[in-house]
Amino acid sequence: MADTCDLSVIIPTFNEEENIASIIGAVNEVFRHSGIHGEILVVDDSSKDRTIEIVKEIAGKSDNVRLIVRTEDHGLSQSVVEGFGAARSDVLQVIDADFSHPPGLIPEFYEAIRDGADIVIGSRYMKGGDIEQWPFKRRVISLGATAFGRILFPDVTDPVSGFFAVRREVVAGAPLAPRGYKILMEVLGRGEWQSFVEIPFVFKDREEGESKLRLDTMTDYLRQCAGIARFAVARRAGPVWEEWMRIVRFGLVGISGIFVNMGLLYALTEFAGLYYLISAAIAIELSIVNNFIWNDIWTFGATGNLR
């Protein structure tokens, strides 16, 4: 196929012999129906089953399917980052091999990027999103990871999603430090972006094979969050820093409103001689106006458009 294409779909794999042929077929079917000129890049982490053999066989018959086999520094996030570097398109889509992420939404992600978004995130936790057939323990782990992620990215409802699309320039040259499963956190925390869009989807548990999620992955995830926070503080720039500064500005404006309220209440009561309740009503209204103006000009106006 040509050196460039509309969209590169990156599928990280490890022991996915039961799913890989089906997911490649499903993505190619999406390409045919949508008119997207796309490639499928399977990045395998040295599978012990027939995954590599199956992909090689498919790639031999299809010019838009490629395989990368990784032999060291194993991990899902590392595989995705290698896929970023090898992809031929300037629009990069990440999707799981096990049908947890619906391939039918790929055109919607692609169109959102074309409409100007830097990152498009599939969200399980916004209106319209959901998770099917997850045991209680796995739900608790996911909700805990999401809660920590939202400390860093308050506006993102699902910062640990594995289903997302991104412009190449967001990750090109970014000091990504991939570990574990949460590569989107690295993209959000270290990439160069201005706007994002979230698209709801229903997460379905893997159709075939064994889940690779373990409780000990939370340790890696917490280290990852700490690393992103340190990076933001050291750099004093980027989305994480801007979000934190917005929270700080919001708090400072709130404190200023308290002083405006107290000062006006004292001045109107003691010097203007107004009845206390009237003074209080005026002070409250003017402190609200104070907060509104400063939040509009300083808190939110200073951060730019992050959505």
GROMACS .gro file of C-alpha atoms in nm:
model
  307
    1MET     CA    1   0.000   0.000   0.000
    2ALA     CA    2   0.104   0.364  -0.028
    3ASP     CA    3   0.342   0.514   0.228
    4THR     CA    4   0.061   0.725   0.374
    5CYS     CA    5  -0.304   0.660   0.452
    6ASP     CA    6  -0.602   0.825   0.622
    7LEU     CA    7  -0.590   0.630   0.946
    8SER     CA    8  -0.360   0.385   1.124
    9VAL     CA    9  -0.539   0.144   1.358
   10ILE     CA   10  -0.293   0.013   1.617
   11ILE     CA   11  -0.383  -0.319   1.780
   12PRO     CA   12  -0.152  -0.429   2.064
   13THR     CA   13  -0.160  -0.806   2.116
   14PHE     CA   14  -0.038  -1.079   2.344
   15ASN     CA   15  -0.180  -1.429   2.306
   16GLU     CA   16  -0.485  -1.321   2.105
   17GLU     CA   17  -0.510  -1.615   1.863
   18GLU     CA   18  -0.882  -1.651   1.933
   19ASN     CA   19  -0.963  -1.288   1.846
   20ILE     CA   20  -0.704  -1.143   1.611
   21ALA     CA   21  -0.839  -1.266   1.278
   22SER     CA   22  -1.190  -1.152   1.369
   23ILE     CA   23  -1.084  -0.803   1.484
   24ILE     CA   24  -0.873  -0.748   1.171
   25GLY     CA   25  -1.170  -0.853   0.958
   26ALA     CA   26  -1.405  -0.626   1.152
   27VAL     CA   27  -1.176  -0.322   1.116
   28ASN     CA   28  -1.132  -0.384   0.743
   29GLU     CA   29  -1.509  -0.409   0.709
   30VAL     CA   30  -1.538  -0.068   0.878
   31PHE     CA   31  -1.284   0.070   0.631
   32ARG     CA   32  -1.483  -0.062   0.336
   33HIS     CA   33  -1.816   0.075   0.456
   34SER     CA   34  -1.682   0.415   0.564
   35GLY     CA   35  -1.448   0.479   0.272
   36ILE     CA   36  -1.152   0.531   0.506
   37HIS     CA   37  -0.819   0.446   0.343
   38GLY     CA   38  -0.666   0.284   0.648
   39GLU     CA   39  -0.400   0.044   0.766
   40ILE     CA   40  -0.400  -0.207   1.050
   41LEU     CA   41  -0.081  -0.229   1.252
   42VAL     CA   42  -0.063  -0.525   1.488
   43VAL     CA   43   0.207  -0.479   1.753
   44ASP     CA   44   0.265  -0.812   1.922
   45ASP     CA   45   0.445  -0.863   2.254
   46SER     CA   46   0.604  -1.200   2.162
   47SER     CA   47   0.287  -1.406   2.193
   48LYS     CA   48   0.329  -1.770   2.294
   49ASP     CA   49   0.026  -1.890   2.097
   50ARG     CA   50  -0.049  -1.867   1.721
   51THR     CA   51  -0.119  -1.490   1.715
   52ILE     CA   52   0.197  -1.404   1.519
   53GLU     CA   53   0.145  -1.687   1.273
   54ILE     CA   54  -0.215  -1.584   1.208
   55VAL     CA   55  -0.128  -1.218   1.150
   56LYS     CA   56   0.158  -1.310   0.916
   57GLU     CA   57  -0.081  -1.520   0.712
   58ILE     CA   58  -0.335  -1.237   0.691
   59ALA     CA   59  -0.067  -0.978   0.611
   60GLY     CA   60   0.055  -1.196   0.325
   61LYS     CA   61  -0.286  -1.164   0.162
   62SER     CA   62  -0.368  -0.802   0.253
   63ASP     CA   63  -0.152  -0.501   0.173
   64ASN     CA   64  -0.299  -0.288   0.454
   65VAL     CA   65  -0.208  -0.521   0.742
   66ARG     CA   66   0.136  -0.507   0.904
   67LEU     CA   67   0.293  -0.687   1.199
   68ILE     CA   68   0.557  -0.575   1.447
   69VAL     CA   69   0.688  -0.837   1.690
   70ARG     CA   70   0.848  -0.695   2.004
   71THR     CA   71   1.109  -0.905   2.184
   72GLU     CA   72   1.200  -0.682   2.479
   73ASP     CA   73   1.060  -0.415   2.714
   74HIS     CA   74   0.724  -0.589   2.711
   75GLY     CA   75   0.397  -0.416   2.795
   76LEU     CA   76   0.078  -0.295   2.632
   77SER     CA   77   0.170   0.072   2.661
   78GLN     CA   78   0.516   0.011   2.518
   79SER     CA   79   0.357  -0.172   2.225
   80VAL     CA   80   0.124   0.119   2.153
   81VAL     CA   81   0.411   0.369   2.162
   82GLU     CA   82   0.606   0.156   1.914
   83GLY     CA   83   0.297   0.153   1.696
   84PHE     CA   84   0.283   0.533   1.708
   85GLY     CA   85   0.633   0.546   1.565
   86ALA     CA   86   0.573   0.288   1.292
   87ALA     CA   87   0.231   0.409   1.175
   88ARG     CA   88   0.198   0.558   0.827
   89SER     CA   89  -0.091   0.794   0.898
   90ASP     CA   90  -0.106   1.122   1.085
   91VAL     CA   91  -0.422   0.998   1.260
   92LEU     CA   92  -0.362   0.714   1.506
   93GLN     CA   93  -0.638   0.494   1.650
   94VAL     CA   94  -0.580   0.250   1.937
   95ILE     CA   95  -0.818  -0.042   1.985
   96ASP     CA   96  -0.803  -0.369   2.179
   97ALA     CA   97  -0.790  -0.702   1.998
   98ASP     CA   98  -1.059  -0.867   2.209
   99PHE     CA   99  -1.365  -0.666   2.092
  100SER     CA  100  -1.387  -0.479   2.422
  101HIS     CA  101  -1.389  -0.169   2.202
  102PRO     CA  102  -1.647  -0.157   1.919
  103PRO     CA  103  -1.475  -0.121   1.578
  104GLY     CA  104  -1.793   0.034   1.440
  105LEU     CA  105  -1.713   0.360   1.622
  106ILE     CA  106  -1.382   0.409   1.441
  107PRO     CA  107  -1.532   0.639   1.172
  108GLU     CA  108  -1.680   0.861   1.445
  109PHE     CA  109  -1.338   0.895   1.609
  110TYR     CA  110  -1.178   0.971   1.273
  111GLU     CA  111  -1.434   1.239   1.187
  112ALA     CA  112  -1.386   1.406   1.527
  113ILE     CA  113  -1.012   1.431   1.457
  114ARG     CA  114  -1.083   1.573   1.112
  115ASP     CA  115  -1.316   1.828   1.272
  116GLY     CA  116  -1.030   1.963   1.482
  117ALA     CA  117  -0.995   1.754   1.798
  118ASP     CA  118  -0.641   1.662   1.899
  119ILE     CA  119  -0.749   1.360   2.102
  120VAL     CA  120  -1.072   1.158   2.083
  121ILE     CA  121  -1.147   0.935   2.383
  122GLY     CA  122  -1.394   0.652   2.408
  123SER     CA  123  -1.561   0.696   2.747
  124ARG     CA  124  -1.737   0.433   2.956
  125TYR     CA  125  -1.840   0.685   3.219
  126MET     CA  126  -2.014   0.964   3.032
  127LYS     CA  127  -2.384   0.957   2.943
  128GLY     CA  128  -2.439   0.678   2.693
  129GLY     CA  129  -2.135   0.480   2.805
  130ASP     CA  130  -2.141   0.162   3.011
  131ILE     CA  131  -1.956  -0.156   3.106
  132GLU     CA  132  -2.106  -0.498   3.048
  133GLN     CA  133  -2.047  -0.819   3.241
  134TRP     CA  134  -1.767  -0.704   3.468
  135PRO     CA  135  -1.721  -0.873   3.808
  136PHE     CA  136  -1.734  -0.652   4.117
  137LYS     CA  137  -1.356  -0.664   4.180
  138ARG     CA  138  -1.273  -0.545   3.830
  139ARG     CA  139  -1.528  -0.262   3.853
  140VAL     CA  140  -1.370  -0.144   4.179
  141ILE     CA  141  -1.021  -0.148   4.025
  142SER     CA  142  -1.141   0.045   3.720
  143LEU     CA  143  -1.331   0.305   3.923
  144GLY     CA  144  -1.030   0.353   4.151
  145ALA     CA  145  -0.799   0.404   3.856
  146THR     CA  146  -1.043   0.647   3.696
  147ALA     CA  147  -1.075   0.847   4.019
  148PHE     CA  148  -0.697   0.890   4.041
  149GLY     CA  149  -0.681   0.983   3.675
  150ARG     CA  150  -0.945   1.250   3.718
  151ILE     CA  151  -0.733   1.419   3.984
  152LEU     CA  152  -0.488   1.490   3.703
  153PHE     CA  153  -0.750   1.548   3.432
  154PRO     CA  154  -1.075   1.668   3.594
  155ASP     CA  155  -1.250   1.737   3.262
  156VAL     CA  156  -1.189   1.387   3.122
  157THR     CA  157  -1.452   1.135   3.232
  158ASP     CA  158  -1.245   0.829   3.134
  159PRO     CA  159  -0.871   0.914   3.139
  160VAL     CA  160  -0.773   0.547   3.162
  161SER     CA  161  -0.962   0.439   2.851
  162GLY     CA  162  -0.772   0.217   2.609
  163PHE     CA  163  -0.994   0.321   2.317
  164PHE     CA  164  -0.880   0.650   2.167
  165ALA     CA  165  -0.754   0.834   1.860
  166VAL     CA  166  -0.487   1.100   1.847
  167ARG     CA  167  -0.310   1.325   1.599
  168ARG     CA  168   0.048   1.222   1.535
  169GLU     CA  169   0.181   1.567   1.631
  170VAL     CA  170   0.041   1.520   1.983
  171VAL     CA  171   0.278   1.230   2.053
  172ALA     CA  172   0.561   1.300   1.808
  173GLY     CA  173   0.860   1.395   2.020
  174ALA     CA  174   0.662   1.375   2.345
  175PRO     CA  175   0.864   1.226   2.635
  176LEU     CA  176   0.623   0.937   2.685
  177ALA     CA  177   0.721   0.700   2.965
  178PRO     CA  178   0.493   0.403   2.901
  179ARG     CA  179   0.429   0.140   3.165
  180GLY     CA  180   0.143  -0.099   3.229
  181TYR     CA  181  -0.189  -0.059   3.051
  182LYS     CA  182  -0.280   0.311   3.077
  183ILE     CA  183  -0.110   0.466   2.774
  184LEU     CA  184  -0.380   0.733   2.735
  185MET     CA  185  -0.263   0.887   3.064
  186GLU     CA  186   0.083   0.935   2.914
  187VAL     CA  187  -0.063   1.093   2.601
  188LEU     CA  188  -0.276   1.332   2.806
  189GLY     CA  189  -0.001   1.414   3.054
  190ARG     CA  190   0.300   1.448   2.826
  191GLY     CA  191   0.160   1.508   2.478
  192GLU     CA  192   0.114   1.845   2.308
  193TRP     CA  193  -0.259   1.903   2.269
  194GLN     CA  194  -0.523   2.172   2.307
  195SER     CA  195  -0.862   2.007   2.261
  196PHE     CA  196  -1.025   1.671   2.317
  197VAL     CA  197  -1.360   1.508   2.248
  198GLU     CA  198  -1.518   1.215   2.431
  199ILE     CA  199  -1.745   0.963   2.262
  200PRO     CA  200  -1.954   0.726   2.477
  201PHE     CA  201  -1.924   0.354   2.420
  202VAL     CA  202  -2.029   0.033   2.589
  203PHE     CA  203  -1.727  -0.166   2.704
  204LYS     CA  204  -1.782  -0.537   2.650
  205ASP     CA  205  -1.575  -0.798   2.827
  206ARG     CA  206  -1.342  -0.989   2.599
  207GLU     CA  207  -1.516  -1.231   2.363
  208GLU     CA  208  -1.248  -1.501   2.379
  209GLY     CA  209  -0.930  -1.565   2.577
  210GLU     CA  210  -0.817  -1.466   2.924
  211SER     CA  211  -0.812  -1.119   3.074
  212LYS     CA  212  -0.463  -0.991   3.154
  213LEU     CA  213  -0.572  -0.736   3.415
  214ARG     CA  214  -0.430  -0.800   3.762
  215LEU     CA  215  -0.452  -0.613   4.091
  216ASP     CA  216  -0.077  -0.547   4.088
  217THR     CA  217  -0.120  -0.332   3.776
  218MET     CA  218  -0.253  -0.063   4.012
  219THR     CA  219   0.097  -0.023   4.159
  220ASP     CA  220   0.239   0.058   3.817
  221TYR     CA  221  -0.053   0.290   3.754
  222LEU     CA  222   0.001   0.489   4.075
  223ARG     CA  223   0.368   0.528   3.986
  224GLN     CA  224   0.262   0.648   3.643
  225CYS     CA  225   0.030   0.911   3.795
  226ALA     CA  226   0.312   1.031   4.020
  227GLY     CA  227   0.547   1.053   3.723
  228ILE     CA  228   0.300   1.260   3.520
  229ALA     CA  229   0.247   1.493   3.817
  230ARG     CA  230   0.623   1.541   3.861
  231PHE     CA  231   0.658   1.609   3.489
  232ALA     CA  232   0.383   1.873   3.501
  233VAL     CA  233   0.537   2.049   3.802
  234ALA     CA  234   0.888   2.046   3.655
  235ARG     CA  235   0.766   2.172   3.320
  236ARG     CA  236   0.508   2.418   3.454
  237ALA     CA  237   0.317   2.381   3.130
  238GLY     CA  238   0.080   2.143   2.957
  239PRO     CA  239  -0.277   2.029   3.028
  240VAL     CA  240  -0.212   1.889   3.378
  241TRP     CA  241  -0.040   2.207   3.496
  242GLU     CA  242  -0.310   2.424   3.338
  243GLU     CA  243  -0.586   2.224   3.510
  244TRP     CA  244  -0.414   2.259   3.847
  245MET     CA  245  -0.357   2.629   3.796
  246ARG     CA  246  -0.722   2.672   3.705
  247ILE     CA  247  -0.822   2.505   4.032
  248VAL     CA  248  -0.582   2.732   4.224
  249ARG     CA  249  -0.718   3.042   4.049
  250PHE     CA  250  -1.074   2.933   4.122
  251GLY     CA  251  -0.988   2.897   4.490
  252LEU     CA  252  -0.816   3.236   4.505
  253VAL     CA  253  -1.115   3.403   4.342
  254GLY     CA  254  -1.342   3.237   4.598
  255ILE     CA  255  -1.126   3.374   4.880
  256SER     CA  256  -1.135   3.721   4.725
  257GLY     CA  257  -1.514   3.698   4.721
  258ILE     CA  258  -1.515   3.639   5.096
  259PHE     CA  259  -1.308   3.952   5.157
  260VAL     CA  260  -1.526   4.156   4.919
  261ASN     CA  261  -1.834   4.038   5.104
  262MET     CA  262  -1.694   4.112   5.449
  263GLY     CA  263  -1.552   4.450   5.347
  264LEU     CA  264  -1.874   4.569   5.184
  265LEU     CA  265  -2.086   4.444   5.473
  266TYR     CA  266  -1.872   4.640   5.720
  267ALA     CA  267  -1.857   4.955   5.507
  268LEU     CA  268  -2.229   4.964   5.425
  269THR     CA  269  -2.330   4.897   5.785
  270GLU     CA  270  -2.077   5.110   5.972
  271PHE     CA  271  -2.019   5.401   5.734
  272ALA     CA  272  -2.328   5.415   5.510
  273GLY     CA  273  -2.559   5.339   5.801
  274LEU     CA  274  -2.766   5.082   5.609
  275TYR     CA  275  -2.973   4.822   5.789
  276TYR     CA  276  -2.769   4.503   5.842
  277LEU     CA  277  -2.986   4.274   5.625
  278ILE     CA  278  -2.985   4.524   5.338
  279SER     CA  279  -2.607   4.558   5.366
  280ALA     CA  280  -2.570   4.180   5.369
  281ALA     CA  281  -2.787   4.141   5.058
  282ILE     CA  282  -2.586   4.404   4.867
  283ALA     CA  283  -2.255   4.255   4.983
  284ILE     CA  284  -2.357   3.906   4.874
  285GLU     CA  285  -2.468   4.023   4.530
  286LEU     CA  286  -2.153   4.225   4.469
  287SER     CA  287  -1.926   3.942   4.588
  288ILE     CA  288  -2.103   3.710   4.342
  289VAL     CA  289  -2.045   3.963   4.065
  290ASN     CA  290  -1.679   3.989   4.173
  291ASN     CA  291  -1.634   3.613   4.154
  292PHE     CA  292  -1.812   3.587   3.820
  293ILE     CA  293  -1.600   3.858   3.657
  294TRP     CA  294  -1.267   3.728   3.788
  295ASN     CA  295  -1.347   3.366   3.705
  296ASP     CA  296  -1.449   3.466   3.354
  297ILE     CA  297  -1.141   3.682   3.294
  298TRP     CA  298  -0.873   3.503   3.496
  299THR     CA  299  -0.972   3.151   3.603
  300PHE     CA  300  -1.119   3.017   3.281
  301GLY     CA  301  -1.008   3.279   3.032
  302ALA     CA  302  -0.642   3.223   3.117
  303THR     CA  303  -0.646   2.848   3.051
  304GLY     CA  304  -0.774   2.856   2.698
  305ASN     CA  305  -1.004   2.601   2.542
  306LEU     CA  306  -0.918   2.258   2.679
  307ARG     CA  307  -1.224   2.087   2.538
   0.00000   0.00000   0.00000
